XYZ file of C-alpha atoms in Angstrom:
775
model
C -9.459 4.711 58.444
C -5.997 3.630 60.148
C -3.525 6.129 61.721
C 0.253 5.294 61.754
C 3.554 7.346 61.753
C 6.016 6.908 59.215
C 9.306 8.768 59.501
C 7.745 10.981 62.241
C 4.733 12.077 60.098
C 1.262 11.053 61.184
C -0.887 9.775 58.449
C -4.501 8.245 57.759
C -4.811 5.469 55.125
C -7.936 3.166 54.484
C -7.956 -0.150 56.327
C -6.209 -2.912 54.255
C -3.588 -0.488 52.963
C 0.139 -1.279 53.006
C 2.988 0.678 54.505
C 4.224 1.449 51.146
C 0.754 3.118 50.253
C 1.141 5.299 53.545
C 4.631 6.316 52.605
C 3.610 7.433 49.369
C 0.516 9.370 50.704
C 2.971 11.679 52.510
C 5.485 11.802 49.478
C 8.071 9.573 51.003
C 10.042 7.385 48.517
C 10.708 3.739 49.570
C 13.125 1.983 47.012
C 11.434 -0.897 45.461
C 11.470 -3.029 41.999
C 8.519 -5.560 42.166
C 6.045 -3.062 43.452
C 3.881 -1.461 40.931
C 0.593 0.432 41.879
C -1.442 -1.178 39.188
C -0.333 -4.861 39.773
C -0.935 -7.309 42.699
C 1.514 -7.519 45.483
C 4.382 -9.998 45.000
C 6.843 -9.016 47.815
C 9.559 -10.863 45.978
C 12.466 -8.256 45.310
C 12.884 -7.215 49.165
C 14.229 -4.015 48.109
C 11.637 -2.080 50.156
C 12.478 -3.487 53.611
C 11.732 -0.964 56.493
C 12.018 -0.819 60.092
C 8.631 -1.206 62.022
C 8.974 -0.582 65.868
C 8.324 -3.829 67.859
C 8.884 -6.051 64.710
C 11.776 -8.439 65.267
C 13.144 -7.796 61.716
C 12.810 -5.466 58.742
C 9.683 -5.686 56.950
C 8.682 -5.246 53.141
C 6.731 -1.891 53.018
C 4.695 -3.318 49.974
C 3.370 -6.354 51.716
C 3.035 -5.110 55.510
C -0.531 -4.193 56.370
C -0.883 -0.902 58.430
C -2.248 -1.080 61.926
C -3.317 1.578 64.234
C -0.529 3.183 66.186
C 2.370 1.482 63.878
C 5.468 3.416 63.765
C 7.653 2.963 60.676
C 10.965 4.242 59.895
C 11.985 3.854 56.034
C 15.471 5.323 56.297
C 16.783 4.387 59.811
C 20.127 2.430 60.253
C 18.278 -0.903 60.254
C 16.304 -0.048 57.313
C 19.147 1.160 55.294
C 21.360 -1.872 56.382
C 18.652 -4.235 54.941
C 18.143 -2.319 51.835
C 21.879 -2.398 51.158
C 22.055 -6.069 51.886
C 19.116 -6.634 49.327
C 21.044 -4.651 46.725
C 24.152 -6.460 47.314
C 22.256 -9.853 46.581
C 20.803 -8.319 43.373
C 24.055 -7.379 42.032
C 25.770 -10.673 42.621
C 24.763 -12.008 39.224
C 23.719 -8.802 37.473
C 25.750 -8.224 34.437
C 27.741 -4.868 34.480
C 26.776 -3.964 30.912
C 25.534 -0.415 31.446
C 27.558 1.097 28.686
C 25.778 -1.025 25.993
C 22.420 -1.612 27.932
C 19.299 -0.049 26.110
C 17.948 0.764 29.625
C 20.963 2.697 30.788
C 19.849 6.248 31.748
C 16.368 4.910 32.780
C 17.034 1.891 34.827
C 15.551 1.742 38.246
C 18.289 -0.787 39.408
C 20.968 1.693 38.150
C 19.579 4.662 39.993
C 19.021 2.609 43.237
C 22.627 1.218 43.074
C 23.975 4.553 43.300
C 22.496 5.042 46.680
C 22.297 1.585 48.073
C 25.136 -0.392 46.164
C 28.625 -0.939 47.546
C 31.591 0.506 45.821
C 32.940 -3.290 45.298
C 31.639 -6.789 45.342
C 32.527 -9.372 47.760
C 31.616 -12.112 45.343
C 34.386 -12.945 42.579
C 32.602 -16.226 41.075
C 31.470 -16.282 37.450
C 28.002 -14.624 37.019
C 25.195 -16.630 35.830
C 24.013 -16.611 32.139
C 20.572 -16.782 30.832
C 20.043 -17.431 27.035
C 17.923 -15.011 25.085
C 14.228 -15.530 24.247
C 12.514 -14.761 21.077
C 9.287 -13.154 22.074
C 8.238 -11.764 18.610
C 8.630 -8.692 16.723
C 7.872 -6.250 19.299
C 9.473 -7.167 22.716
C 13.149 -8.199 22.639
C 14.524 -10.417 25.486
C 17.965 -10.679 24.272
C 19.570 -9.909 27.642
C 17.639 -11.974 30.312
C 20.766 -12.387 32.298
C 19.768 -8.750 33.538
C 16.400 -10.016 35.005
C 16.145 -9.508 38.777
C 13.081 -11.801 38.959
C 10.494 -9.013 40.114
C 7.778 -10.685 38.052
C 6.294 -7.481 37.026
C 6.028 -8.802 33.447
C 4.248 -11.894 34.503
C 1.745 -10.228 36.773
C 1.292 -7.637 33.898
C 0.165 -10.328 31.489
C -2.112 -12.134 33.752
C -3.774 -9.090 35.376
C -3.715 -6.209 32.932
C -3.272 -8.179 29.523
C -5.482 -10.903 30.641
C -3.399 -14.028 29.518
C -0.394 -15.422 31.114
C 2.250 -15.238 28.202
C 5.349 -15.277 30.452
C 6.078 -17.195 33.534
C 9.044 -18.214 35.777
C 10.962 -21.697 35.422
C 13.240 -23.212 38.016
C 14.253 -21.787 41.490
C 16.921 -19.915 43.030
C 19.866 -18.609 40.773
C 18.648 -20.973 38.030
C 15.082 -18.899 37.901
C 14.196 -17.643 34.349
C 11.410 -15.658 32.929
C 10.336 -17.346 29.618
C 7.307 -17.737 27.305
C 5.462 -20.942 26.759
C 7.511 -23.404 24.614
C 7.654 -22.102 20.893
C 5.115 -19.150 21.509
C 5.907 -15.476 21.205
C 3.989 -12.769 22.982
C 0.786 -11.964 21.119
C -1.003 -9.656 23.399
C -1.876 -6.207 22.085
C -0.688 -4.656 25.348
C 2.592 -6.221 25.452
C 4.840 -3.251 25.117
C 3.826 -2.287 28.464
C 5.966 -4.906 29.755
C 9.030 -2.852 28.379
C 7.838 0.138 30.383
C 7.440 -1.691 33.607
C 10.568 -3.846 33.537
C 12.779 -2.045 36.271
C 16.048 -3.215 34.260
C 16.983 -3.788 30.695
C 15.669 -7.527 30.576
C 12.698 -6.472 28.212
C 13.402 -3.834 25.714
C 11.752 -2.660 22.537
C 13.009 -4.339 19.533
C 12.298 -1.643 16.855
C 13.911 0.866 19.145
C 16.887 -1.252 20.213
C 20.367 0.266 19.781
C 18.893 3.162 17.839
C 19.469 6.027 20.382
C 20.416 6.811 24.012
C 17.696 7.967 26.388
C 19.518 11.164 27.124
C 19.660 12.107 23.258
C 15.907 12.175 23.051
C 13.648 15.129 23.334
C 10.273 14.477 24.815
C 7.228 15.807 23.572
C 3.472 15.141 24.570
C 0.893 13.871 21.976
C -2.432 12.157 21.540
C -2.772 8.654 19.743
C -5.073 8.815 16.497
C -5.642 5.135 16.316
C -8.739 4.393 18.339
C -11.343 6.455 20.063
C -9.753 6.397 23.404
C -7.288 9.268 22.635
C -4.311 7.718 24.692
C -1.963 10.226 26.051
C 1.555 9.759 24.568
C 5.066 11.056 25.109
C 6.573 11.041 21.576
C 10.559 10.655 22.119
C 12.446 12.486 19.259
C 16.068 12.575 18.115
C 16.722 15.395 15.533
C 13.626 15.568 13.452
C 12.833 11.759 13.596
C 10.336 10.134 15.917
C 12.299 7.242 17.783
C 9.986 5.947 20.435
C 6.608 6.490 21.856
C 5.729 5.756 25.463
C 2.574 6.462 27.591
C 1.896 9.676 29.329
C -0.011 8.859 32.625
C -3.487 10.249 32.494
C -5.760 8.353 34.987
C -9.005 9.448 33.368
C -8.214 8.297 29.821
C -5.278 5.674 29.537
C -4.175 5.244 32.966
C -0.371 4.463 32.623
C -0.745 2.112 29.612
C -0.683 2.410 25.876
C -1.676 -0.417 23.343
C 0.924 -1.700 20.999
C -0.641 0.063 18.134
C -0.071 3.280 19.788
C 3.519 2.417 20.853
C 5.096 0.950 17.542
C 3.114 2.664 14.789
C 5.671 5.340 14.771
C 7.615 3.236 12.240
C 5.112 4.283 9.695
C 5.839 7.927 10.331
C 9.405 7.192 9.026
C 8.208 5.110 6.207
C 10.145 5.214 2.834
C 6.708 5.650 1.254
C 6.337 9.343 2.603
C 5.298 11.863 0.208
C 7.994 14.715 0.493
C 6.831 17.164 -2.259
C 3.704 18.093 -4.207
C 3.195 16.277 -7.344
C 1.057 16.633 -10.383
C 0.115 13.970 -12.987
C 1.000 15.198 -16.424
C -1.156 14.291 -19.589
C 0.848 11.062 -20.192
C -0.005 9.946 -16.729
C 3.423 10.520 -15.362
C 4.001 12.075 -12.048
C 6.046 15.362 -11.967
C 7.206 17.199 -8.691
C 5.879 20.783 -8.536
C 6.181 23.777 -6.235
C 3.251 24.378 -3.734
C 1.988 27.373 -5.738
C 1.759 25.318 -8.858
C 0.125 22.460 -7.069
C -2.322 24.533 -5.300
C -3.227 26.557 -8.559
C -3.640 23.049 -10.236
C -6.092 21.902 -7.683
C -7.929 25.257 -7.638
C -8.169 25.145 -11.349
C -9.439 21.420 -11.287
C -12.307 22.098 -8.756
C -13.335 25.305 -10.335
C -13.592 23.456 -13.738
C -15.918 21.002 -12.382
C -17.958 23.335 -10.539
C -18.464 25.387 -13.633
C -19.075 22.392 -15.926
C -21.232 20.229 -13.738
C -22.160 22.041 -10.380
C -20.891 22.212 -6.869
C -22.790 19.120 -6.223
C -20.528 17.077 -8.302
C -17.623 17.922 -5.797
C -17.177 15.526 -2.775
C -14.822 15.339 0.123
C -13.529 12.175 1.870
C -11.439 12.014 5.153
C -10.439 9.509 7.674
C -11.560 9.017 11.167
C -8.067 10.247 12.479
C -7.837 13.682 10.896
C -7.659 16.610 13.222
C -10.777 18.527 14.180
C -9.122 21.551 12.509
C -8.666 19.689 9.340
C -12.342 18.422 9.392
C -13.698 21.954 10.025
C -11.548 23.454 7.101
C -12.433 20.638 4.839
C -16.132 21.280 5.680
C -15.722 25.052 5.334
C -14.096 24.520 1.748
C -16.778 22.319 0.519
C -19.714 24.515 1.552
C -17.947 27.546 0.312
C -17.839 25.952 -3.067
C -21.479 25.037 -2.798
C -21.409 21.303 -1.923
C -22.663 19.440 1.201
C -21.050 16.264 -0.035
C -18.276 15.560 2.934
C -17.936 12.621 5.132
C -15.149 10.867 7.054
C -17.050 7.701 7.825
C -15.745 5.571 4.863
C -16.829 2.252 6.381
C -20.320 3.313 7.131
C -22.960 1.657 4.828
C -26.233 2.921 6.390
C -27.638 5.986 4.362
C -30.349 6.629 7.076
C -27.988 6.610 10.024
C -27.679 10.303 10.285
C -31.581 10.645 10.098
C -31.669 8.553 13.178
C -29.110 10.661 15.471
C -30.580 13.402 17.515
C -26.975 14.749 17.946
C -23.326 13.497 18.129
C -22.878 9.954 19.041
C -20.439 9.117 22.077
C -19.594 6.815 24.820
C -22.291 8.157 27.006
C -19.838 8.490 30.000
C -16.415 9.379 31.033
C -13.845 6.578 30.233
C -13.148 6.123 33.837
C -16.670 5.205 34.445
C -16.475 1.946 32.296
C -14.818 0.096 35.357
C -17.707 1.296 37.585
C -20.593 -0.183 35.676
C -22.087 -3.381 37.071
C -23.724 -4.729 33.682
C -22.356 -4.025 30.260
C -23.987 -5.366 26.992
C -21.370 -4.793 23.880
C -23.118 -5.167 20.635
C -21.129 -5.699 17.241
C -17.492 -5.030 18.368
C -14.094 -6.882 17.992
C -13.519 -5.272 21.480
C -9.986 -6.384 22.249
C -8.713 -5.310 18.820
C -10.879 -2.227 18.127
C -10.562 -0.756 21.672
C -7.727 -2.587 23.481
C -7.698 -0.184 26.489
C -11.391 0.081 26.938
C -11.383 -3.737 26.871
C -8.721 -3.667 29.758
C -10.860 -1.250 31.812
C -13.961 -3.719 31.371
C -11.506 -6.770 32.039
C -10.553 -5.038 35.504
C -14.380 -4.274 36.141
C -15.197 -8.044 35.405
C -12.802 -9.084 38.181
C -14.528 -6.942 40.607
C -18.013 -8.461 39.679
C -19.329 -6.514 36.516
C -21.056 -8.684 34.349
C -20.101 -8.288 30.642
C -22.631 -9.455 27.992
C -21.926 -9.958 24.407
C -23.958 -9.827 21.217
C -21.481 -10.451 18.383
C -20.830 -12.337 15.087
C -17.549 -13.749 16.231
C -17.293 -14.955 19.906
C -13.705 -13.772 20.246
C -11.849 -14.477 23.559
C -11.747 -10.968 25.180
C -9.659 -12.482 28.064
C -12.533 -11.671 30.691
C -15.546 -13.651 31.982
C -18.479 -13.212 29.809
C -21.700 -13.741 31.768
C -23.841 -14.336 28.554
C -23.208 -14.285 24.756
C -25.515 -14.456 21.830
C -23.567 -14.908 18.364
C -25.318 -14.343 15.318
C -24.682 -13.538 11.614
C -24.487 -9.974 11.063
C -27.895 -9.550 9.460
C -29.415 -11.004 12.555
C -27.887 -8.699 15.230
C -30.776 -6.558 15.243
C -33.038 -9.273 15.763
C -30.910 -10.593 18.652
C -31.354 -7.038 20.316
C -35.053 -7.418 19.779
C -35.302 -10.914 21.603
C -33.224 -9.028 24.417
C -35.781 -6.172 24.573
C -38.693 -8.539 24.528
C -37.253 -10.663 27.379
C -36.456 -7.514 29.435
C -39.949 -6.052 29.078
C -41.369 -9.376 30.226
C -38.987 -9.686 33.282
C -39.768 -5.675 34.162
C -43.209 -6.315 33.373
C -43.183 -3.352 30.886
C -44.908 -2.908 27.417
C -42.926 -4.257 24.538
C -42.312 -1.980 21.643
C -45.218 -2.429 19.195
C -42.643 -3.034 16.199
C -41.125 -5.961 18.128
C -44.566 -7.823 19.331
C -43.921 -10.774 17.022
C -40.548 -11.721 18.707
C -39.970 -14.652 20.728
C -36.683 -14.505 22.898
C -34.370 -17.640 22.814
C -32.437 -18.851 25.895
C -29.289 -16.719 25.366
C -31.264 -13.489 24.792
C -33.280 -14.421 28.151
C -29.908 -14.919 29.965
C -28.668 -11.504 28.770
C -31.898 -9.735 29.726
C -31.895 -11.413 33.252
C -28.416 -10.133 33.896
C -29.221 -6.488 32.626
C -32.610 -6.471 34.653
C -30.510 -7.273 37.872
C -28.125 -4.254 37.396
C -28.150 -0.709 38.668
C -25.345 0.850 36.619
C -26.187 -0.433 33.016
C -24.762 0.291 29.672
C -25.457 -1.047 26.089
C -22.393 -0.205 24.006
C -22.444 -0.406 20.163
C -19.047 -1.061 18.475
C -17.639 -0.680 15.052
C -19.414 -3.758 13.311
C -22.812 -2.523 14.505
C -22.452 1.223 13.601
C -20.970 0.175 10.070
C -23.794 -2.281 9.098
C -26.375 -1.582 6.393
C -29.121 -1.648 9.260
C -26.938 0.625 11.646
C -30.060 2.752 12.519
C -32.260 -0.117 13.392
C -29.496 -1.568 15.683
C -29.036 1.663 17.210
C -32.898 1.989 17.758
C -33.109 -1.618 19.266
C -30.207 -0.940 21.514
C -31.773 2.281 22.767
C -34.778 0.317 23.587
C -32.911 -2.316 25.401
C -31.045 0.365 27.304
C -34.235 2.334 28.294
C -35.931 -1.096 29.302
C -32.880 -1.700 31.565
C -32.658 1.828 33.102
C -29.166 2.192 31.543
C -27.321 4.214 29.099
C -26.761 3.829 25.436
C -23.133 4.442 24.144
C -21.007 4.430 21.074
C -17.454 2.910 21.313
C -16.794 4.903 17.989
C -14.170 4.012 15.614
C -11.011 6.248 14.808
C -9.240 8.787 17.047
C -11.378 11.603 16.114
C -14.957 10.271 15.188
C -16.614 12.600 17.725
C -14.493 15.529 16.479
C -15.597 14.794 12.940
C -19.462 15.288 13.831
C -18.631 18.204 15.979
C -16.594 19.951 13.203
C -19.483 19.234 10.749
C -17.503 17.018 8.477
C -20.769 15.020 7.659
C -23.060 15.651 4.889
C -25.474 18.580 5.289
C -29.164 18.664 3.935
C -29.005 17.097 0.352
C -25.497 15.811 0.952
C -24.224 12.526 0.162
C -22.337 10.127 2.517
C -19.200 8.537 1.633
C -20.999 5.321 0.448
C -23.263 7.266 -1.799
C -20.412 9.224 -3.043
C -18.522 6.219 -3.933
C -21.613 4.129 -5.324
C -22.860 7.006 -7.365
C -19.591 8.440 -8.685
C -18.806 12.049 -8.622
C -16.944 14.439 -10.959
C -14.431 15.714 -8.359
C -13.051 14.431 -5.036
C -10.990 15.948 -2.243
C -9.384 13.068 -0.199
C -7.766 13.871 3.211
C -5.374 11.313 4.927
C -7.488 8.218 3.422
C -6.142 5.195 1.608
C -9.576 4.508 -0.185
C -8.559 0.823 -1.329
C -8.273 -0.114 2.324
C -10.122 2.459 4.262
C -13.460 2.469 2.419
C -16.166 -0.350 2.900
C -16.007 -1.152 -0.680
C -12.237 -0.595 -2.060
C -12.580 -1.535 -5.701
C -15.774 0.309 -5.921
C -14.025 3.477 -4.173
C -10.917 3.061 -6.893
C -13.197 2.896 -9.756
C -15.228 6.208 -8.608
C -11.859 8.105 -8.046
C -10.387 6.808 -11.210
C -13.553 7.671 -13.101
C -13.532 11.334 -11.873
C -12.686 14.325 -13.983
C -10.550 15.363 -11.054
C -9.216 13.966 -7.737
C -6.955 15.692 -5.296
C -5.291 13.835 -2.442
C -3.938 15.446 0.855
C -1.730 12.292 1.839
C 1.291 11.547 3.743
C 2.032 8.551 1.578
C 2.603 8.349 -2.141
C 1.316 4.884 -2.526
C -2.185 5.540 -1.088
C -2.968 7.789 -4.058
C -0.632 7.545 -6.892
C -2.836 5.136 -8.872
C -5.933 7.448 -8.857
C -5.114 11.217 -8.020
C -4.269 13.860 -10.445
C -2.554 16.001 -7.667
C -0.950 14.748 -4.518
C -0.407 17.370 -1.880
C 2.026 16.196 0.913
C 0.396 16.762 4.510
C 1.757 16.037 7.736
C 0.628 13.251 10.053
C -0.344 13.891 13.848
C 3.263 14.128 15.021
C 4.180 16.968 12.615
C 1.209 19.207 12.995
C -0.786 20.982 15.772
C -4.456 19.996 16.321
C -7.217 18.447 18.217
C -8.669 14.993 18.785
C -11.992 14.542 20.582
C -12.302 11.000 22.188
C -15.137 8.964 22.438
C -15.890 10.357 25.881
C -15.863 13.871 24.590
C -12.540 14.728 26.008
C -11.113 17.632 23.797
C -7.287 17.029 23.696
C -5.044 19.380 21.707
C -1.654 18.776 20.866
C 1.438 20.407 19.150
C 3.627 18.923 16.552
C 6.581 16.840 17.863
C 8.828 17.063 14.765
C 9.523 19.318 11.642
C 7.326 17.924 8.758
C 9.226 15.538 6.334
C 10.392 17.259 3.212
C 7.938 19.988 1.695
C 5.145 18.433 3.687
C 2.760 20.910 5.355
C 0.044 20.546 8.050
C -3.178 19.779 6.304
C -5.119 22.581 8.054
C -2.692 24.994 6.632
C -3.035 23.569 3.147
C -6.785 23.652 3.236
C -6.755 27.373 4.416
C -4.309 28.380 1.761
C -6.437 26.437 -0.828
C -9.619 28.609 0.241
C -7.607 31.656 -0.305
C -6.495 30.585 -3.879
C -10.042 29.839 -4.799
C -10.941 33.212 -3.538
C -13.477 31.818 -0.912
C -14.464 33.739 2.037
C -13.700 32.539 5.822
C -10.378 31.422 5.253
C -8.387 33.799 7.458
C -7.334 31.856 10.599
C -3.772 32.127 11.511
C -3.429 29.399 13.939
C -4.953 26.096 14.379
C -6.305 27.217 17.975
C -8.540 29.751 16.029
C -9.918 26.959 13.891
C -10.422 24.765 16.932
C -12.169 27.469 18.914
C -14.459 28.334 15.919
C -15.377 24.525 15.343
C -16.007 23.834 19.013
C -17.834 27.125 19.853
C -20.365 26.659 22.456
C -18.681 23.915 24.081
C -18.999 20.183 23.427
C -21.128 18.540 26.126
C -24.333 20.211 24.987
C -23.820 18.805 21.488
C -23.265 15.172 22.356
C -26.376 12.879 22.381
C -27.119 9.273 21.996
C -30.895 9.691 21.494
C -32.004 7.786 18.484
C -35.102 8.816 16.767
C -35.619 5.962 14.495
C -38.232 3.204 15.929
C -37.102 -0.535 16.619
C -37.536 -2.938 13.962
C -36.439 -6.455 13.039
C -33.521 -5.667 11.020
C -32.827 -7.235 7.464
C -33.375 -10.851 6.055
C -30.728 -13.493 6.662
C -28.235 -14.222 3.875
C -27.016 -17.643 2.721
C -23.547 -17.215 3.662
C -22.678 -13.769 5.293
C -19.315 -12.132 5.558
C -17.953 -11.240 8.803
C -15.243 -8.618 8.088
C -12.932 -7.605 11.116
C -10.452 -4.898 10.450
C -7.275 -6.370 12.124
C -5.702 -4.085 14.959
C -2.436 -3.484 12.897
C -4.503 -2.763 9.497
C -6.566 -0.005 10.724
C -5.040 3.081 9.098
C -2.539 4.150 6.743
C 0.337 4.761 9.387
C -0.139 1.520 11.061
C -0.023 -0.505 7.771
C 3.503 0.951 7.276
C 4.819 0.066 10.793
C 7.323 -2.806 9.927
C 7.270 -4.604 13.389
C 3.470 -4.412 13.507
C 3.154 -5.884 9.997
C 5.540 -8.641 11.237
C 3.180 -9.672 14.220
C 0.804 -12.496 14.051
C -2.187 -10.150 14.091
C -1.171 -9.064 10.714
C -0.721 -12.322 9.121
C -2.398 -13.237 5.649
C -6.239 -13.621 6.008
C -7.978 -16.857 5.977
C -11.370 -17.719 5.565
C -12.804 -18.859 8.900
C -15.892 -20.959 9.391
C -17.420 -23.079 12.288
C -17.601 -26.636 12.007
C -21.491 -26.683 11.275
C -20.790 -24.468 8.325
C -17.897 -26.140 7.161
C -19.781 -29.384 6.879
C -22.636 -27.900 5.091
C -20.258 -26.722 2.466
C -18.532 -30.275 2.357
C -15.167 -28.554 3.173
C -12.303 -29.318 5.773
C -9.834 -27.133 7.542
C -6.414 -26.387 5.844
C -8.050 -26.742 2.262
C -7.548 -23.900 -0.403
C -10.753 -22.412 -1.208
C -12.052 -19.893 -3.483
C -14.058 -17.072 -1.682
C -16.286 -15.080 -4.088
C -18.427 -12.086 -3.953
C -20.581 -10.131 -6.576
C -17.259 -8.111 -7.285
C -14.312 -10.756 -7.375
C -12.999 -13.662 -5.873
C -9.835 -14.682 -4.008
C -8.101 -18.022 -3.240
C -7.087 -18.614 0.543
C -6.783 -21.115 3.004
C -9.979 -22.306 5.058
C -9.862 -22.508 8.715
C -12.341 -24.163 11.302
C -13.173 -21.339 13.968
C -16.050 -22.140 16.438
C -16.194 -18.666 17.278
C -17.618 -17.659 14.025
C -21.508 -17.417 13.866
C -23.469 -20.107 11.874
C -23.894 -19.423 8.147
C -21.107 -16.752 8.154
C -17.480 -16.774 6.987
C -14.947 -14.506 8.696
C -12.679 -12.603 6.131
C -10.625 -9.886 7.361
C -10.891 -6.561 5.653
C -8.074 -3.976 5.211
C -5.672 -6.298 3.254
C -4.875 -6.006 -0.506
C -5.746 -9.628 -0.789
C -9.338 -9.380 0.369
C -10.118 -6.071 -1.022
C -11.424 -7.442 -4.323
C -14.336 -8.814 -2.266
C -15.763 -5.379 -1.874
C -17.994 -4.661 0.909
C -17.763 -5.978 4.638
C -21.412 -6.820 4.680
C -22.000 -8.652 1.306
C -22.974 -12.319 0.700
C -19.818 -14.540 -0.252
C -19.656 -18.136 -1.698
C -16.841 -20.543 -0.384
C -16.093 -23.530 -2.652
C -13.031 -25.684 -2.944
C -10.362 -24.108 -5.434
């Protein structure tokens, strides 16, 4: 430790710290623009100049290393004079457009100019003009004349986002921040550049000119879109969500959020919002109804099916971003009716997966431990798009020497060094894990699981095994592709074998914002109950569907629609009219996460409760209240809760930690036989749920463009096809014409066709076999 004196206060900081860190430790604010605690030091704004005794001139606090006995003055006459001189230089060319600037009221330059700026300028020459840049549908660079060249956005892209999408051209007053020629910003974390821009040079394109910062009320919430559970500040004007920014929580999302979390609020304000209960009449036309009539119609429909066909013919389907309270009451409703058919994992296809689990699957560690591991094997995950901020943590870990290993079906660029990688068709992932296990056992001179004795590891598997064997803090993480696979239980068993042989931990990245909460609240089939896949493959007589858009959220959309349309009775508790109007008999408008209180449990088991931030749209009601009242209308016992907190406490009684377990009871195996041409179906980042799919800016993003059939050059040659041709992609259920693209990241004998698009829904399941031929 090094001891120094700052403004008369003695302080100890670690060796290698800067004066800025010492000042912050004792709560002293040193004015700055380019310095940011999560970014490298650039020292190019010079606003943090301070006086250091025995130094001939003022020094930048952010870039001056501390030394023993150093004496620093941050607000002496010399320091203030230096800071005021820097502010004068910064304002020479800055446009004085505060009245129309979107950043007005939350601008660092504006705030510091009050204390360090002059009342008039000594410069009367024309100010420079920098033409605006088109950076895509999310980030606006319309007023780049405001830029003060702090380079925070450039450093963020390189260091946090993982790719340099912005850079600086020219020198002196001709310097400009710009993107590469003809390129937009495509990073899934790009919106954070808006937050860290200290002036109004980069602003939110969807939010631009829609409200003033002092008009907005700020309320905390939690993101539902992935299993991290990023902490949010929802900014509200009247009863409308206007903007979403991060709430700093070092243990979860640090000070960042993904663009999906930031811009999906547009979907909350969609014209498609269902504002009143609707009942379909005998002619198939929708009629608006009162809540009393709608709930009575639901109770009669469910009672009719229970009396005529039995409670086993009623099933409940939900999504992975329903709240814990909603899951608990949905499960309570089903079981009070006498049915165990309830499931929220609409993309899961392995009926034996639940039997292989000893408890609730979870990450296996706190989120913050991800960047403390020294070996990580990620299995079956489109990591950057499925879990953007967990990918960011692993990116920082990789910079510090963590070896990241991949076993996948598409070798996407995760913008971090990958030490070893094995890319296989989905059916072969289990065998790939088996190869790694056998290679690990040989290195560690341990017994190979008997089921894998016939396996001979290849070179890539041996490289992965060698890396795992050399690590102390090791984790094997299963992604969405692996968990949703038809042989998920085998993949999990093989992954556990690898983790055990490596002396590490097994973890599940988990899919939606409340997957762990769904398990804890009992929204999974009980004894004799059917999974979501079974309920849709063997249609039931009645369905209760919560928040889901089955055509795009289920693994097999056409099959899901056929089951729902063929049912005697189907009720949708939904926020969006179009998600259910072509199959439901009754639609009940329920509130999304911003309009209800509730709880999400993230992948690491963190229980995060939140309140509603705006009033529900129209006659919408919180889904937990709707389910509770429905229980009363059906005269079922146990529906007396007055608050969501009472429901939560009952669902999570006894705590969470003791119920989390990644122990797999299934035995390792070799998986399923290879198919001729297998589908690799990713869910694009901005197609993951109903809210995101209705956010206009996210749908205009390149990540949401129309899907193509992507094959590597070897598979293309074997099929006699060339990139750019129009091909017909066919499955056992349907076919679609699309452009074919060459993508060397895709595994051999596989074709990558994105799911969650209306265009590709006709192909059915994500793990089926496809044929591709010239159209």
